[in-house]
Coordinates of N, CA, C and O in Angstrom, one line a residue:
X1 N 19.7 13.1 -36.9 CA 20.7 12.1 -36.4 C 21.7 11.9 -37.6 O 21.6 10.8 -38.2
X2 N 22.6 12.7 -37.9 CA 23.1 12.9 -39.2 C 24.3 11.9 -38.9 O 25.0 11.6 -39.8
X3 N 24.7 11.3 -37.6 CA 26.0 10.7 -37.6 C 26.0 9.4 -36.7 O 26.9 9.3 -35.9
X4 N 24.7 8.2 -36.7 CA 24.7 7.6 -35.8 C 25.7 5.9 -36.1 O 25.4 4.7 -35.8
X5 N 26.5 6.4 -36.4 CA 27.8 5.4 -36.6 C 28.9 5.9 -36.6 O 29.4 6.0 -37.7
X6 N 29.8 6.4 -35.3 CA 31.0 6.9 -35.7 C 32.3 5.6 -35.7 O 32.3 4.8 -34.7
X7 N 33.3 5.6 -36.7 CA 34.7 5.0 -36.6 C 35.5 5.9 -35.9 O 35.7 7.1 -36.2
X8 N 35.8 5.4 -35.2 CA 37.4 6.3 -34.5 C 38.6 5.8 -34.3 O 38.9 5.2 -33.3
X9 N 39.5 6.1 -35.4 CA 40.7 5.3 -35.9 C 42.0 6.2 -34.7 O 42.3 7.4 -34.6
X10 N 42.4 4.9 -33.9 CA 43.5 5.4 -33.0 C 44.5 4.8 -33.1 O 44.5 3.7 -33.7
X11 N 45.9 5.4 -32.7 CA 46.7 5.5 -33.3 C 48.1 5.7 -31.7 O 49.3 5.5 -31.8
X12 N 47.3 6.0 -30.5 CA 48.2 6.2 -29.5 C 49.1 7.9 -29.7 O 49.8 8.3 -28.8
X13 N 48.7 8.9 -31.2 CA 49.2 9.9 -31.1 C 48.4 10.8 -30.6 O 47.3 10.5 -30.1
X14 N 48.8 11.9 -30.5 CA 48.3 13.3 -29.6 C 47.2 13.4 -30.5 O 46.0 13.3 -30.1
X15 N 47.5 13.7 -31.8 CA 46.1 13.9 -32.7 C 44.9 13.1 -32.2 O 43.9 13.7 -31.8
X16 N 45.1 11.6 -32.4 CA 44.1 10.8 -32.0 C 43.3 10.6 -31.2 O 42.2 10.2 -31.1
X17 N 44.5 11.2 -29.9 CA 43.5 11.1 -28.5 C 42.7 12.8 -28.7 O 41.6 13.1 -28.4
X18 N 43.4 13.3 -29.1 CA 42.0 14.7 -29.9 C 40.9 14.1 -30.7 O 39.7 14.4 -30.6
X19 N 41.4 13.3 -31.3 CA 40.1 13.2 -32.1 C 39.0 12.2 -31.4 O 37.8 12.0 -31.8
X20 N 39.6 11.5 -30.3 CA 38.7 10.9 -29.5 C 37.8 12.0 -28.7 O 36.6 12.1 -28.6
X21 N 38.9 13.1 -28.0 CA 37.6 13.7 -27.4 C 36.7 14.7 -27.9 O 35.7 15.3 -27.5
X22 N 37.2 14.7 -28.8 CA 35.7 15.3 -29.9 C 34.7 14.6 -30.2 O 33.6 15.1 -30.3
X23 N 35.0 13.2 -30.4 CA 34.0 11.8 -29.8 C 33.2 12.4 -29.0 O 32.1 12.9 -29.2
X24 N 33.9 12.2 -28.1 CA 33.3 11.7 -26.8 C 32.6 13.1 -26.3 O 32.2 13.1 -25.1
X25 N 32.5 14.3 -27.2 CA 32.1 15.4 -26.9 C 30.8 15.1 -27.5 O 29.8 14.9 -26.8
X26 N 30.9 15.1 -29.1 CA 29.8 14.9 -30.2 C 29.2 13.8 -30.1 O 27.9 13.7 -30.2
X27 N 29.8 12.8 -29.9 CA 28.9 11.8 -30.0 C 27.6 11.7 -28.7 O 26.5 11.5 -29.2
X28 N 27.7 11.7 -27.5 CA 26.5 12.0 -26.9 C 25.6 12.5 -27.7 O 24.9 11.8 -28.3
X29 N 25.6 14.2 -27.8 CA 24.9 14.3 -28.4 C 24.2 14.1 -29.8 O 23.1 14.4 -30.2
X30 N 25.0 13.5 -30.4 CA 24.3 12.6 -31.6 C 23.7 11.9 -31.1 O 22.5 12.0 -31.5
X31 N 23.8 10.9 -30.1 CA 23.1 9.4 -30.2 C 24.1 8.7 -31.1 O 23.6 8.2 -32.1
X32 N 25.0 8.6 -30.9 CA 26.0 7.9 -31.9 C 26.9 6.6 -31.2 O 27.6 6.5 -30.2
X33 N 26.6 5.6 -32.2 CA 27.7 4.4 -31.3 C 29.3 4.5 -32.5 O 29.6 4.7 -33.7
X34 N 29.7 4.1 -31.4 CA 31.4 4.5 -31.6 C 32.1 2.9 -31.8 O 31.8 1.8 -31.2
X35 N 32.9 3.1 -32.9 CA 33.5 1.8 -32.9 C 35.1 2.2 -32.7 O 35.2 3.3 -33.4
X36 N 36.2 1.9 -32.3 CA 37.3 1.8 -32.0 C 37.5 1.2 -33.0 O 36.9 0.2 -33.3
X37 N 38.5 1.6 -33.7 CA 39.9 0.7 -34.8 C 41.4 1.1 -34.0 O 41.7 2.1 -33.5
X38 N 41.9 0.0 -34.3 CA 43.1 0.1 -34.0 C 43.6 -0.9 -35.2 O 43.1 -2.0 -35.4
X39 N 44.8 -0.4 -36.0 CA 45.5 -0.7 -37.3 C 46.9 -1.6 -36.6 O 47.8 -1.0 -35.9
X40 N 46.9 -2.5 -36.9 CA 48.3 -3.1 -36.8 C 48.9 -3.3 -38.3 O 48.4 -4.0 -39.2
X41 N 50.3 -2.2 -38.1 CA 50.3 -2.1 -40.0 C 51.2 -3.4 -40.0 O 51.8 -4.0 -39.1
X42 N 51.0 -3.6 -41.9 CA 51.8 -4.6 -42.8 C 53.4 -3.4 -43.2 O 53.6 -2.2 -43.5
X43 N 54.4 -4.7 -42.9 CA 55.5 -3.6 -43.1 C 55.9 -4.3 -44.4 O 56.0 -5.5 -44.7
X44 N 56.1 -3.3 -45.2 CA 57.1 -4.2 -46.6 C 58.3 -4.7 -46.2 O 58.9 -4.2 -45.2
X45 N 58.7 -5.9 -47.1 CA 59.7 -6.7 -46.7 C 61.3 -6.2 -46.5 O 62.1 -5.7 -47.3
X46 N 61.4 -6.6 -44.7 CA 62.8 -5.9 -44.6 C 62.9 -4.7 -43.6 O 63.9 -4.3 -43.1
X47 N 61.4 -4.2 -43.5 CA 61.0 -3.1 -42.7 C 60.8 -3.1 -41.3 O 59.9 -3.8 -41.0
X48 N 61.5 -2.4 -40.4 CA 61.0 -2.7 -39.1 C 60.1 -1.9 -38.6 O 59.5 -1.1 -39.3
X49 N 59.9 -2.0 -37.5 CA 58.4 -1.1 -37.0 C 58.4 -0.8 -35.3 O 58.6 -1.7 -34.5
X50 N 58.2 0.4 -35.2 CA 58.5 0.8 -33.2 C 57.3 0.5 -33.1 O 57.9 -0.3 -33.8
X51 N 56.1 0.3 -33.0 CA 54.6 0.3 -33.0 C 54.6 -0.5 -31.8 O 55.5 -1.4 -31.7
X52 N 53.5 -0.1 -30.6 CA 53.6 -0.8 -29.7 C 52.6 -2.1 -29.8 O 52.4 -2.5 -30.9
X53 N 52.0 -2.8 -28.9 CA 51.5 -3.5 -28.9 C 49.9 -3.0 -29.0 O 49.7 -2.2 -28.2
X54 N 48.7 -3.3 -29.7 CA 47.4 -3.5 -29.6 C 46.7 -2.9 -28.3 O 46.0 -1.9 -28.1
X55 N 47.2 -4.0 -27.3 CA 46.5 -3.8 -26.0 C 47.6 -3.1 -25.1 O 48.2 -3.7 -24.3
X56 N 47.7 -1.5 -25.5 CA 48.2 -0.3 -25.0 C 47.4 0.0 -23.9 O 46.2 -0.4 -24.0
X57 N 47.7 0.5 -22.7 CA 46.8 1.2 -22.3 C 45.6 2.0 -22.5 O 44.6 1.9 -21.9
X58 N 46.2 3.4 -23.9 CA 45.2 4.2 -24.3 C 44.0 3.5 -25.0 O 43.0 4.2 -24.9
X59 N 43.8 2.6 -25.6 CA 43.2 1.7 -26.2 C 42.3 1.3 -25.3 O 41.2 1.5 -25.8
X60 N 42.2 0.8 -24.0 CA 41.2 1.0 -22.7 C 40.9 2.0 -22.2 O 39.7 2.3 -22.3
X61 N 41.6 2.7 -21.7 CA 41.4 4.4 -21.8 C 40.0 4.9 -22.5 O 38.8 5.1 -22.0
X62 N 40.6 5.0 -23.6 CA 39.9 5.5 -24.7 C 38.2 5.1 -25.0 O 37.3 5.7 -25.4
X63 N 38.4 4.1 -24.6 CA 37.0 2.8 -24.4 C 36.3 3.1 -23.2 O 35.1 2.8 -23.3
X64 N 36.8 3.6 -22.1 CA 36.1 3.7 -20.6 C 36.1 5.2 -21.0 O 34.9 5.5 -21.1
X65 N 36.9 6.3 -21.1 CA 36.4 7.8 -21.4 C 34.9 7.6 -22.3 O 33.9 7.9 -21.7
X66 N 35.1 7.0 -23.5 CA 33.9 7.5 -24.0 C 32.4 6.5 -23.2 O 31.3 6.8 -23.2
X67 N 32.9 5.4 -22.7 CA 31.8 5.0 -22.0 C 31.3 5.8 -21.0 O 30.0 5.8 -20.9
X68 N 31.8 6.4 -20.3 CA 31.5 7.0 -19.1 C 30.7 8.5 -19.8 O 29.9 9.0 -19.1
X69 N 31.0 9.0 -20.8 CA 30.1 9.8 -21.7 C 29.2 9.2 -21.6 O 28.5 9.9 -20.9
X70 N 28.5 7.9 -21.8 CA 27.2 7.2 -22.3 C 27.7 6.8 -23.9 O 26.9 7.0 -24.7
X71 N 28.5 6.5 -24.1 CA 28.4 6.4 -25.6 C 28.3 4.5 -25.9 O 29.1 3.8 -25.3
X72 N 27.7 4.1 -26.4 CA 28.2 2.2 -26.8 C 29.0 2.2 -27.5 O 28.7 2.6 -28.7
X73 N 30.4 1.9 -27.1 CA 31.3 1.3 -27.5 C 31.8 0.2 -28.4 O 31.5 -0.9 -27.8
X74 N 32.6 -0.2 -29.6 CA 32.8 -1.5 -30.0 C 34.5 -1.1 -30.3 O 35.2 -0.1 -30.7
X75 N 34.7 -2.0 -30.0 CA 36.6 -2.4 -30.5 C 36.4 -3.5 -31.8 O 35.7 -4.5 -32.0
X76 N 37.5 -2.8 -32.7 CA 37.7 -3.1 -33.9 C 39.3 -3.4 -34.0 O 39.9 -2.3 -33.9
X77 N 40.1 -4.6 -34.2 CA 41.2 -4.5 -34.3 C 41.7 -5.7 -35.7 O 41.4 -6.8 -35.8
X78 N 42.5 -5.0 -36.5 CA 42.4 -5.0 -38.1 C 44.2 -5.1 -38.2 O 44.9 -4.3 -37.6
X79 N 44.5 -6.1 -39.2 CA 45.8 -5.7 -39.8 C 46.1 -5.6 -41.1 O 45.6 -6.4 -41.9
X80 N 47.0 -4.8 -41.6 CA 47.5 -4.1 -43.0 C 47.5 -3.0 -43.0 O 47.9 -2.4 -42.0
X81 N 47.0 -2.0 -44.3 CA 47.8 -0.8 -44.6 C 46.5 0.1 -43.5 O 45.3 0.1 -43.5
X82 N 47.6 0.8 -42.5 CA 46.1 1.3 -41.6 C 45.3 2.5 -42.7 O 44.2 2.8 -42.3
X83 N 45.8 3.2 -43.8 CA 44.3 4.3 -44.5 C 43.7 3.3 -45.3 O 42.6 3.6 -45.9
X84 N 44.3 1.8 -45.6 CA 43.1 1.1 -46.4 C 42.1 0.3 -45.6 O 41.0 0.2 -46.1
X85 N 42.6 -0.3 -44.3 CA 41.8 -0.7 -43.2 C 40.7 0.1 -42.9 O 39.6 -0.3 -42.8
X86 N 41.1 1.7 -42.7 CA 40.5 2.0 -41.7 C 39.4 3.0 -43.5 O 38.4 3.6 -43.3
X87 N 40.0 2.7 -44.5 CA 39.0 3.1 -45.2 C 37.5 1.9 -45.6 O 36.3 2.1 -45.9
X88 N 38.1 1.0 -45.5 CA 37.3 -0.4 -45.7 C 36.1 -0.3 -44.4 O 34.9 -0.6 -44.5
X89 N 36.9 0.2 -42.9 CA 36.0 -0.1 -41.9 C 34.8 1.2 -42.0 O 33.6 1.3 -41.7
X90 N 35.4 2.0 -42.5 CA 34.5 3.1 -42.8 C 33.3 3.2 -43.6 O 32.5 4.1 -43.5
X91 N 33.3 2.1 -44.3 CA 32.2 2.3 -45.5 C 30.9 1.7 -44.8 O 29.8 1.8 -45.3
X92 N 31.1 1.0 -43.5 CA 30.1 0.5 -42.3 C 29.8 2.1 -41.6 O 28.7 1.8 -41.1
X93 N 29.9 2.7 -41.5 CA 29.7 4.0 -40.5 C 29.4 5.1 -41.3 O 29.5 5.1 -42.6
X94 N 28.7 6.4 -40.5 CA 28.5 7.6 -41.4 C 29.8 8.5 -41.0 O 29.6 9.6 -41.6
X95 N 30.8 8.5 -40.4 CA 31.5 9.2 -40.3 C 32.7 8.5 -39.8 O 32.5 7.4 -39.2
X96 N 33.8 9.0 -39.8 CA 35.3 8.4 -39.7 C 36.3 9.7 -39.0 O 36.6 10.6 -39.8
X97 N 36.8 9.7 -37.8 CA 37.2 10.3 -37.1 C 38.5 10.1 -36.6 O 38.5 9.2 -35.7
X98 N 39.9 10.6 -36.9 CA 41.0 10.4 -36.8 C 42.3 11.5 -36.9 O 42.4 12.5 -37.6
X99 N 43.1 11.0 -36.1 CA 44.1 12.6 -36.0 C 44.8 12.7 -37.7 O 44.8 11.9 -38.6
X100 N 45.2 14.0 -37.5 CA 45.5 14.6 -38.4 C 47.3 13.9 -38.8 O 47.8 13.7 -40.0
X101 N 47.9 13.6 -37.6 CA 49.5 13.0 -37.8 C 49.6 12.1 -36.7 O 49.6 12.3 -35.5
X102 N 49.9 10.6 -37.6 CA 50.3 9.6 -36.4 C 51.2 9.5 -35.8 O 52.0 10.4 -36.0
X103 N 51.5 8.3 -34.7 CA 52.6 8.3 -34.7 C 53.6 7.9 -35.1 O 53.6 6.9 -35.9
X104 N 54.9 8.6 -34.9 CA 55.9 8.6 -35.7 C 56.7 7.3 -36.2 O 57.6 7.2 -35.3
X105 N 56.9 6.5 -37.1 CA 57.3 5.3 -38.1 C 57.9 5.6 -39.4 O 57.5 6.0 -40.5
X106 N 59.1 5.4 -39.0 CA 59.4 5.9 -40.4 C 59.5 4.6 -41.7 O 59.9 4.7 -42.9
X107 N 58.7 3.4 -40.9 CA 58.6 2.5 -42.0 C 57.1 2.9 -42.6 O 56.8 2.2 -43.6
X108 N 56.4 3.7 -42.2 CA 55.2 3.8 -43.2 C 55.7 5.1 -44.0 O 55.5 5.1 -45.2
X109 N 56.2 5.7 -43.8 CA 56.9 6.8 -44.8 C 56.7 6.5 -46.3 O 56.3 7.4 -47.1
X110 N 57.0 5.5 -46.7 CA 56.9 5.1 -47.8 C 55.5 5.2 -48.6 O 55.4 5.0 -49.9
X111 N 54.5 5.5 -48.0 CA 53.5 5.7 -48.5 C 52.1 6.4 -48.2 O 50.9 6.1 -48.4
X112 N 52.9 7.7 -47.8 CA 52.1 8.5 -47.6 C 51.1 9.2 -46.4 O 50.4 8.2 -46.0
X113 N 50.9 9.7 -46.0 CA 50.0 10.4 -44.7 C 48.7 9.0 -44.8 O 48.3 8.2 -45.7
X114 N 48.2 9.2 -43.4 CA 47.4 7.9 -43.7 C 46.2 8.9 -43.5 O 45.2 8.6 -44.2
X115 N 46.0 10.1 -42.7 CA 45.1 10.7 -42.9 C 44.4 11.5 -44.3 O 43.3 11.9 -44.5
X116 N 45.8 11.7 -45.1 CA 45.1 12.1 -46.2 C 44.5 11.0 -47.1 O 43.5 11.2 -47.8
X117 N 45.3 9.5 -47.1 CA 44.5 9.1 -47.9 C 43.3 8.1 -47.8 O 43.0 7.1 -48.5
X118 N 42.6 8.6 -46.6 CA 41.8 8.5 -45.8 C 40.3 9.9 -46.5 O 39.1 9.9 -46.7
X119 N 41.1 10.7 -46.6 CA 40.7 12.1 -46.6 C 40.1 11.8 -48.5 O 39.2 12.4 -49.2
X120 N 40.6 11.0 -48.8 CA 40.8 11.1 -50.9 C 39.7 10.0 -51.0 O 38.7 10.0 -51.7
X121 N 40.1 8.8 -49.9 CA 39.2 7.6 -50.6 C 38.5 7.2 -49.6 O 38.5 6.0 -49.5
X122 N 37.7 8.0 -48.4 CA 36.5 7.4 -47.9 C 35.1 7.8 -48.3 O 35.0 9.0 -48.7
X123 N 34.3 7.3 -48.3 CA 33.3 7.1 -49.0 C 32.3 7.6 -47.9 O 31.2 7.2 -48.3
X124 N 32.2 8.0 -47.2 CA 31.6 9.0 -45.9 C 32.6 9.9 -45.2 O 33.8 10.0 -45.4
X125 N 32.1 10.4 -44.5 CA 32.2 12.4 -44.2 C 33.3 11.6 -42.9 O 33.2 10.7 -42.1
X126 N 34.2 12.7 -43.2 CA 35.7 12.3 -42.7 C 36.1 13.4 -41.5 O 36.1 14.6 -41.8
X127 N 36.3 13.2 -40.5 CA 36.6 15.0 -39.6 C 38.6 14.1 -39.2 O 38.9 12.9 -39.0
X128 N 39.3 15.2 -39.1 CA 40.5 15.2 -39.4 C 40.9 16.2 -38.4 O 40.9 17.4 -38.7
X129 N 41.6 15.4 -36.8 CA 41.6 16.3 -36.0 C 43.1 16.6 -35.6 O 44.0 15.7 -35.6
X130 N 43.4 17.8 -35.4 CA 44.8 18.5 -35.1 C 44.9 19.0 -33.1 O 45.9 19.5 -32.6

């Protein structure tokens, strides 16, 4: 049972909902409970933000797909920088599951891919999906 805590950091991009169904593929078979993050970022001052609201659709979605796998579900919803949130939420889980490119903001620009630094500073086994 090498992975019975997964994080799955979503994001509403195409990557993300990949990296959900590789969840919802793997996780059954692990025996794995799934927690849901969803990041509402901090913008530096002056910065605007397209980001939609929290309670998106895919965010339910995403919660009833993997239930209906069998998987137990938890929702996790967190605000600030989403690779330091979603590195913080990670150090609770054995693995951390998240698309490769979010969606598009060009107020996080300023600091970097959130999957790689995600990829540099989590402290458990990271899968990085395209």
């Amino acid at each position: 049972d090498p992975f019975p805590r997964i994080l799955l950091a979503l994001d509403g991009s195409e990557d993300s909902r990949r990296a959900a169904d590789l969840v919802g593929i793997l996780g059954p078979k692990l025996g794995s409970k799934v927690t849901i993050t969803f990041i509402i970022p901090s913008r530096p001052e002056g910065a605007f933000t397209l980001a939609a609201s929290p309670a998106e659709p895919f965010l339910l979605q995403t919660e009833r797909a993997l239930r209906d796998r069998g998987l137990a579900v938890v929702r996790d919803l967190r605000y600030g920088h989403p690779a330091e949130e979603i590195v913080k939420a990670a150090s609770r889980h054995t693995l951390v599951a998240l698309g490769a490119r979010g969606r598009s903001d060009l107020a996080l620009d300023y600091v970097g891919g959130v999957a790689d630094k995600v990829l540099r500073n989590s402290t458990v086994s990271t899968l990085v999906v395209r």
